[in-house]
PDB file of C-alpha atoms in Angstrom:
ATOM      1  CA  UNK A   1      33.784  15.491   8.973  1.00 50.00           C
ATOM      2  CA  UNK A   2      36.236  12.116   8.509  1.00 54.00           C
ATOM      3  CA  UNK A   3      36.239  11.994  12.036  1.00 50.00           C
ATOM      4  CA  UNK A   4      32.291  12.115  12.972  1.00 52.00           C
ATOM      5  CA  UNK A   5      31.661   8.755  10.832  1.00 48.00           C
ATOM      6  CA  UNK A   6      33.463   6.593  13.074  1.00 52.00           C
ATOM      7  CA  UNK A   7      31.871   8.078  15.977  1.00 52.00           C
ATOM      8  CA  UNK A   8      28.462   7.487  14.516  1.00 47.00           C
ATOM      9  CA  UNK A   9      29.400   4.417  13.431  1.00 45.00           C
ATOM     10  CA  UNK A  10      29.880   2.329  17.130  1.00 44.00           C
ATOM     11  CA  UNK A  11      26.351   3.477  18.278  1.00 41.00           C
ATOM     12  CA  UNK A  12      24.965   2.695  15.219  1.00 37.00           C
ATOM     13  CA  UNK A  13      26.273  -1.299  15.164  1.00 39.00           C
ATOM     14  CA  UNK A  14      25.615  -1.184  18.427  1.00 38.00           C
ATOM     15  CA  UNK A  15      22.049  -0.103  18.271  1.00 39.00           C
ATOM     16  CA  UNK A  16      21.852  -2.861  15.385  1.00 40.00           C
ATOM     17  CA  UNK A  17      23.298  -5.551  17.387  1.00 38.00           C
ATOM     18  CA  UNK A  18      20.857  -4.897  20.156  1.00 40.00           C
ATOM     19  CA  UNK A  19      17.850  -5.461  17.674  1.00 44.00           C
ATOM     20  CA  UNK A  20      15.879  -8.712  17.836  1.00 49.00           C
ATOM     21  CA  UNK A  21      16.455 -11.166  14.954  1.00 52.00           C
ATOM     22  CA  UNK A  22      12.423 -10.632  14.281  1.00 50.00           C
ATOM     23  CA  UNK A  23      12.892  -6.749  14.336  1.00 48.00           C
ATOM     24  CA  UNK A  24      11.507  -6.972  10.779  1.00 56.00           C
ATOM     25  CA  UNK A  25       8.495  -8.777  10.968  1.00 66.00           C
ATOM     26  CA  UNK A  26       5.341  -7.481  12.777  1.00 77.00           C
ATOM     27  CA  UNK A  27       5.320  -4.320  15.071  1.00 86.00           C
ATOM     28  CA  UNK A  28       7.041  -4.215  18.581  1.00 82.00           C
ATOM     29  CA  UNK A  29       5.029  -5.093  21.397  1.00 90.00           C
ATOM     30  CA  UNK A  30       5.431  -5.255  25.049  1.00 90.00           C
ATOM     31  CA  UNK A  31       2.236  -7.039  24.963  1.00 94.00           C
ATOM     32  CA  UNK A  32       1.905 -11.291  25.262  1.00 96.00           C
ATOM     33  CA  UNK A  33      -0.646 -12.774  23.549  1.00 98.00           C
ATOM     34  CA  UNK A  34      -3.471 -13.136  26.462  1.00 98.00           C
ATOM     35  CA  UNK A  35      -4.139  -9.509  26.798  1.00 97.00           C
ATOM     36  CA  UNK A  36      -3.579  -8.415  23.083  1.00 97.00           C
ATOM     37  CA  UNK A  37      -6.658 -11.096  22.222  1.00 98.00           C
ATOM     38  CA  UNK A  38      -8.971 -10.015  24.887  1.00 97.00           C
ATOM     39  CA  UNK A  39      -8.891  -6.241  23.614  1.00 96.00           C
ATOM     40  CA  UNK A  40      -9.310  -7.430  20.158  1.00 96.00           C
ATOM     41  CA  UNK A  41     -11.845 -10.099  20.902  1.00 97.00           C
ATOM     42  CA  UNK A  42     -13.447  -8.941  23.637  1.00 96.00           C
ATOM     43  CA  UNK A  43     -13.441 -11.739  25.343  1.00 97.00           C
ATOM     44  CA  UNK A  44     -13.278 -11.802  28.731  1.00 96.00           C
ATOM     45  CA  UNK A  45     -11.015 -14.357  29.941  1.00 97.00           C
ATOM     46  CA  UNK A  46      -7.800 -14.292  31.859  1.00 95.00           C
ATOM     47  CA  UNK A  47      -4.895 -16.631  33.125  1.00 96.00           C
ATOM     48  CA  UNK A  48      -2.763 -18.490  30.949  1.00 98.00           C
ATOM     49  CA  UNK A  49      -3.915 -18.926  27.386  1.00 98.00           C
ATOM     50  CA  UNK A  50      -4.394 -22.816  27.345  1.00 98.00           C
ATOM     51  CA  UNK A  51      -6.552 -23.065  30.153  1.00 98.00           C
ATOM     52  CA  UNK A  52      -8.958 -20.357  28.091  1.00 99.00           C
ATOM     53  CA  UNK A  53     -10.830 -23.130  26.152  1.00 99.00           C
ATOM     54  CA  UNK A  54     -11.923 -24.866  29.661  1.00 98.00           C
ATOM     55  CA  UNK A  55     -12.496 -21.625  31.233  1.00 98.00           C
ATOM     56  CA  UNK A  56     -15.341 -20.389  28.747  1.00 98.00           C
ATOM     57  CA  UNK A  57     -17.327 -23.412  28.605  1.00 97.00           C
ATOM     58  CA  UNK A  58     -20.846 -22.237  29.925  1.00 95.00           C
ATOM     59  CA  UNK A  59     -19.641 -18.515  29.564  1.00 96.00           C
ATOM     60  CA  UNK A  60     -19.044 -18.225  25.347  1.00 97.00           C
ATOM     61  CA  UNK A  61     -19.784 -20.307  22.668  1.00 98.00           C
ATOM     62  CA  UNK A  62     -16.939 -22.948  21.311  1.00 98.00           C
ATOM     63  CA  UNK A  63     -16.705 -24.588  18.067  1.00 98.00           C
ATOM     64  CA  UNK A  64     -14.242 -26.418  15.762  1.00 98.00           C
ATOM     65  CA  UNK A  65     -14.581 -23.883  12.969  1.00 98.00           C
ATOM     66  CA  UNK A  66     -13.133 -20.428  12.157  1.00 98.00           C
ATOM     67  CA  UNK A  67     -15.411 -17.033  12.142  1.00 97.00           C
ATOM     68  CA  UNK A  68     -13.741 -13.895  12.122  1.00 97.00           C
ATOM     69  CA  UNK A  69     -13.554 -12.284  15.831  1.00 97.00           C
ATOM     70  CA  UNK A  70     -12.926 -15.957  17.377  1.00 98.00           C
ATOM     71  CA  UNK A  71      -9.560 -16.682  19.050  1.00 99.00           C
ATOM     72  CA  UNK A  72      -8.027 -19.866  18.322  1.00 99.00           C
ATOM     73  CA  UNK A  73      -6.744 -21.654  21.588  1.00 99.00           C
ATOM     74  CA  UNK A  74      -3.455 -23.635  21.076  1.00 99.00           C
ATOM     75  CA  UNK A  75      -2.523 -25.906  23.799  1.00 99.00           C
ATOM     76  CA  UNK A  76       0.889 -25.874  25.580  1.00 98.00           C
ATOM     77  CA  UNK A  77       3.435 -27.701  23.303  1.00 97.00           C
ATOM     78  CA  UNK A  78       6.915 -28.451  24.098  1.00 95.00           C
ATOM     79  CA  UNK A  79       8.509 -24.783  25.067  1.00 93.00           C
ATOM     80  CA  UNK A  80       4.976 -23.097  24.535  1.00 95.00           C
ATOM     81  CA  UNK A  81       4.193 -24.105  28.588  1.00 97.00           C
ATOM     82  CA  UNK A  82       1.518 -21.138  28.607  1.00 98.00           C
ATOM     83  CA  UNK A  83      -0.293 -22.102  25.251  1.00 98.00           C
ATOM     84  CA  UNK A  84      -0.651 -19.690  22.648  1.00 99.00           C
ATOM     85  CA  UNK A  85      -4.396 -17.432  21.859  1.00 99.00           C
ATOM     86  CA  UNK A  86      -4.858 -15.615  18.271  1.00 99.00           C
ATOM     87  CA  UNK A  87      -7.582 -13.691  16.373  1.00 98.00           C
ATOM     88  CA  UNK A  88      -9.324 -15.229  13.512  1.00 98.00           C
ATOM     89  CA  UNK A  89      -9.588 -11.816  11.642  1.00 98.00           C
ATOM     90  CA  UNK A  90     -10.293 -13.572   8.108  1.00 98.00           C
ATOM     91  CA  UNK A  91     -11.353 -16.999   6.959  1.00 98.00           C
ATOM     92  CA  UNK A  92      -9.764 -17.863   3.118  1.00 98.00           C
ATOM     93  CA  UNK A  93     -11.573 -21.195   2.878  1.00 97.00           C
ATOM     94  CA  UNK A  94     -12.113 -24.322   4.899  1.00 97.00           C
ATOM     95  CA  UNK A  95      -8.863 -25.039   6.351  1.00 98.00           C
ATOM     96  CA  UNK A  96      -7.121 -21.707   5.751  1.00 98.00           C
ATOM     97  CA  UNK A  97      -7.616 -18.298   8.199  1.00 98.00           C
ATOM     98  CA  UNK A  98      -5.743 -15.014   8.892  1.00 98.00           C
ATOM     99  CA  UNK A  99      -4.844 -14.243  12.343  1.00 98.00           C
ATOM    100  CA  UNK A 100      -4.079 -11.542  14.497  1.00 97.00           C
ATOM    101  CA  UNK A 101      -1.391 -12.463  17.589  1.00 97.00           C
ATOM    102  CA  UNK A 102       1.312 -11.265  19.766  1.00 97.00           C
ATOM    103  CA  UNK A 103       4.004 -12.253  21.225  1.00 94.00           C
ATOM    104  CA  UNK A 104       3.982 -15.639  18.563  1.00 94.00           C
ATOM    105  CA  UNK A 105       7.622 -14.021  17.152  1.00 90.00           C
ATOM    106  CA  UNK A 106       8.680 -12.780  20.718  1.00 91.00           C
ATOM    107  CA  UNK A 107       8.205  -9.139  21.367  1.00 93.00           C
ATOM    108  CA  UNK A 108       6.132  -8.622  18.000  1.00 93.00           C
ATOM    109  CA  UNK A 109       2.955  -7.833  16.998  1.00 95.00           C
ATOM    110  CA  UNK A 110       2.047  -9.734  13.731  1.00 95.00           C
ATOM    111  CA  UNK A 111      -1.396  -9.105  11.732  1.00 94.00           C
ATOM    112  CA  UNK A 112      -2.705 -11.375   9.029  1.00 95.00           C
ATOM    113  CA  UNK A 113      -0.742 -14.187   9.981  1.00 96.00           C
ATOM    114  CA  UNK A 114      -1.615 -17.425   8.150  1.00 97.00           C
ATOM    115  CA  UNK A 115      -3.000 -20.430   9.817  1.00 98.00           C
ATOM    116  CA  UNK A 116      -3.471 -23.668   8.251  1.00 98.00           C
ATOM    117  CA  UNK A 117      -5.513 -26.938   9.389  1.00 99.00           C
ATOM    118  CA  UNK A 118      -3.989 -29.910   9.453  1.00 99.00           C
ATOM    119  CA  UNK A 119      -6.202 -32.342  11.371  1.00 98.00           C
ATOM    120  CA  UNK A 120      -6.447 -35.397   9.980  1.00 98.00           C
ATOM    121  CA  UNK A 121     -10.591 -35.303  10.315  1.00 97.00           C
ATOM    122  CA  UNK A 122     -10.516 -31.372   9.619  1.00 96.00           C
ATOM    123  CA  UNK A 123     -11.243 -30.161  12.702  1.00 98.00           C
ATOM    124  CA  UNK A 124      -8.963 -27.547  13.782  1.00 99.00           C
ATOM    125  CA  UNK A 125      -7.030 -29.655  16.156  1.00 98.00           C
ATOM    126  CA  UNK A 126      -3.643 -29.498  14.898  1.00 99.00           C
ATOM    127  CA  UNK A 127      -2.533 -26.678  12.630  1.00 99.00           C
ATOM    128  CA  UNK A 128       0.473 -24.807  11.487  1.00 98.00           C
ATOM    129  CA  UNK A 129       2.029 -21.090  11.493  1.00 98.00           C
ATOM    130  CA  UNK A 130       2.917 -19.524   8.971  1.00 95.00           C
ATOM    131  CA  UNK A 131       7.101 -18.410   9.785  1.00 90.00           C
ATOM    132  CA  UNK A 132       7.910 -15.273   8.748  1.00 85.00           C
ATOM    133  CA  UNK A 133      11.682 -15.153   8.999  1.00 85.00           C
ATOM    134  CA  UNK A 134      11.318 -18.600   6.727  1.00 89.00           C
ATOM    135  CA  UNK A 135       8.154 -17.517   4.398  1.00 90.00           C
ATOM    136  CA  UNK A 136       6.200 -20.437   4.559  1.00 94.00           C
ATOM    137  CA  UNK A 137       4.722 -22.445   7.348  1.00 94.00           C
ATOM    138  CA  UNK A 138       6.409 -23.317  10.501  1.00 94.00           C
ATOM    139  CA  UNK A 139       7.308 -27.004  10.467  1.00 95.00           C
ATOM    140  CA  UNK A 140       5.952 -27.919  13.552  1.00 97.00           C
ATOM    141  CA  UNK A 141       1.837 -29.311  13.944  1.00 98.00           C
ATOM    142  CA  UNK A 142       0.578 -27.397  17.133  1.00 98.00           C
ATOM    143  CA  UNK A 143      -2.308 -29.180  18.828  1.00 99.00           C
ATOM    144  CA  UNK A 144      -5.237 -26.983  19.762  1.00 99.00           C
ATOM    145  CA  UNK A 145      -8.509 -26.912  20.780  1.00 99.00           C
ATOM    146  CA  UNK A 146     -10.484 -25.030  18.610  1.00 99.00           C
ATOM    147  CA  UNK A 147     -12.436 -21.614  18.473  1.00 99.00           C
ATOM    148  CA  UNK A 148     -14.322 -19.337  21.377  1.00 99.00           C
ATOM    149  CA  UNK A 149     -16.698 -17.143  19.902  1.00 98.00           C
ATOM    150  CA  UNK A 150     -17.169 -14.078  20.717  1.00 93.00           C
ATOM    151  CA  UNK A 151     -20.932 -13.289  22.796  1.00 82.00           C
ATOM    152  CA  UNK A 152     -21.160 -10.534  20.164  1.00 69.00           C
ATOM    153  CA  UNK A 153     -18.438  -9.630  17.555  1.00 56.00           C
ATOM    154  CA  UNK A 154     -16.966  -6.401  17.888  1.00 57.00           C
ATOM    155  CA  UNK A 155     -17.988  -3.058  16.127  1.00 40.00           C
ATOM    156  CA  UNK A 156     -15.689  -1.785  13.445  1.00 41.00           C
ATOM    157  CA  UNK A 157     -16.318   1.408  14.275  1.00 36.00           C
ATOM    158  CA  UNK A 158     -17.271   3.419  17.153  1.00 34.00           C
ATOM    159  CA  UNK A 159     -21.615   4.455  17.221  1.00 38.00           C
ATOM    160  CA  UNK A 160     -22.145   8.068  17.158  1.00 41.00           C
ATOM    161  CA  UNK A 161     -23.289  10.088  20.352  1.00 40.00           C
ATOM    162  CA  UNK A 162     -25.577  12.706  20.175  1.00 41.00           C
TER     163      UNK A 162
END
């Protein structure tokens, strides 16, 4: 029995050292964030997620303030080159929501993720991210360009067939 410890034990760090440094926060996903928020939103837009605020003009309604089912568009910032698209899945007050997202914490899935506003004329335009690894909110002020509403939210559930 001495002897099967060590042999368990090289797989095992190994297996650890393969692990992403976010392992613990959010679920694994293979998913990036532009197809995770159309199935959620259902919202019907594709190509990178910055150029989703220009592309539904005339096709959903946009707005500068959170409803639940609307995904927030960041633009690209620094190494962010595609932009950035979450949920709104709650609103806690004026300048505070939840947020569904992927691939923010690469290769996870994170669910009520806090998002703050901190636009200087409350607006939406710049906000921060709540960190995870750090438990508070990311230092950096991401510019974005604001809401696009859903055409109709989503069900919660799934209407009976007879």
């Amino acid at each position: 029995m001495r002897l099967a410890l060590p042999a368990l034990a090289a797989p095992l760090l190994l297996a650890a050292c393969a692990t992403s440094r976010f392992a613990g926060y959010g679920t694994p996903t293979t998913l990036t964030c532009v197809p995770y928020a159309r199935a959620v939103s259902g919202i019907e837009l594709t190509g990178d997620a910055w150029r989703w605020w220009d592309e539904a003009d005339g096709l959903y309604p946009r707005a500068h303030h959170p409803v639940p089912g609307a995904v927030l568009v960041f633009r690209r910032h620094g190494a962010m080159t595609a932009g950035h698209v979450a949920v709104v899945t709650r609103v806690l007050g004026p300048r505070e929501i939840l947020v569904t997202q992927a691939n923010w914490l690469p290769g996870r899935l994170q669910r009520a993720t806090p998002v703050l506003d901190v636009s200087p004329a409350n607006d939406w335009t710049s906000v921060r991210v709540w960190y995870a690894p750090d438990h508070e909110p990311g230092r950096t002020i991401y510019p974005t360009d604001g809401f696009i509403l859903p055409a109709r939210p989503r069900l919660a559930t799934v209407p009976a067939t007879r």
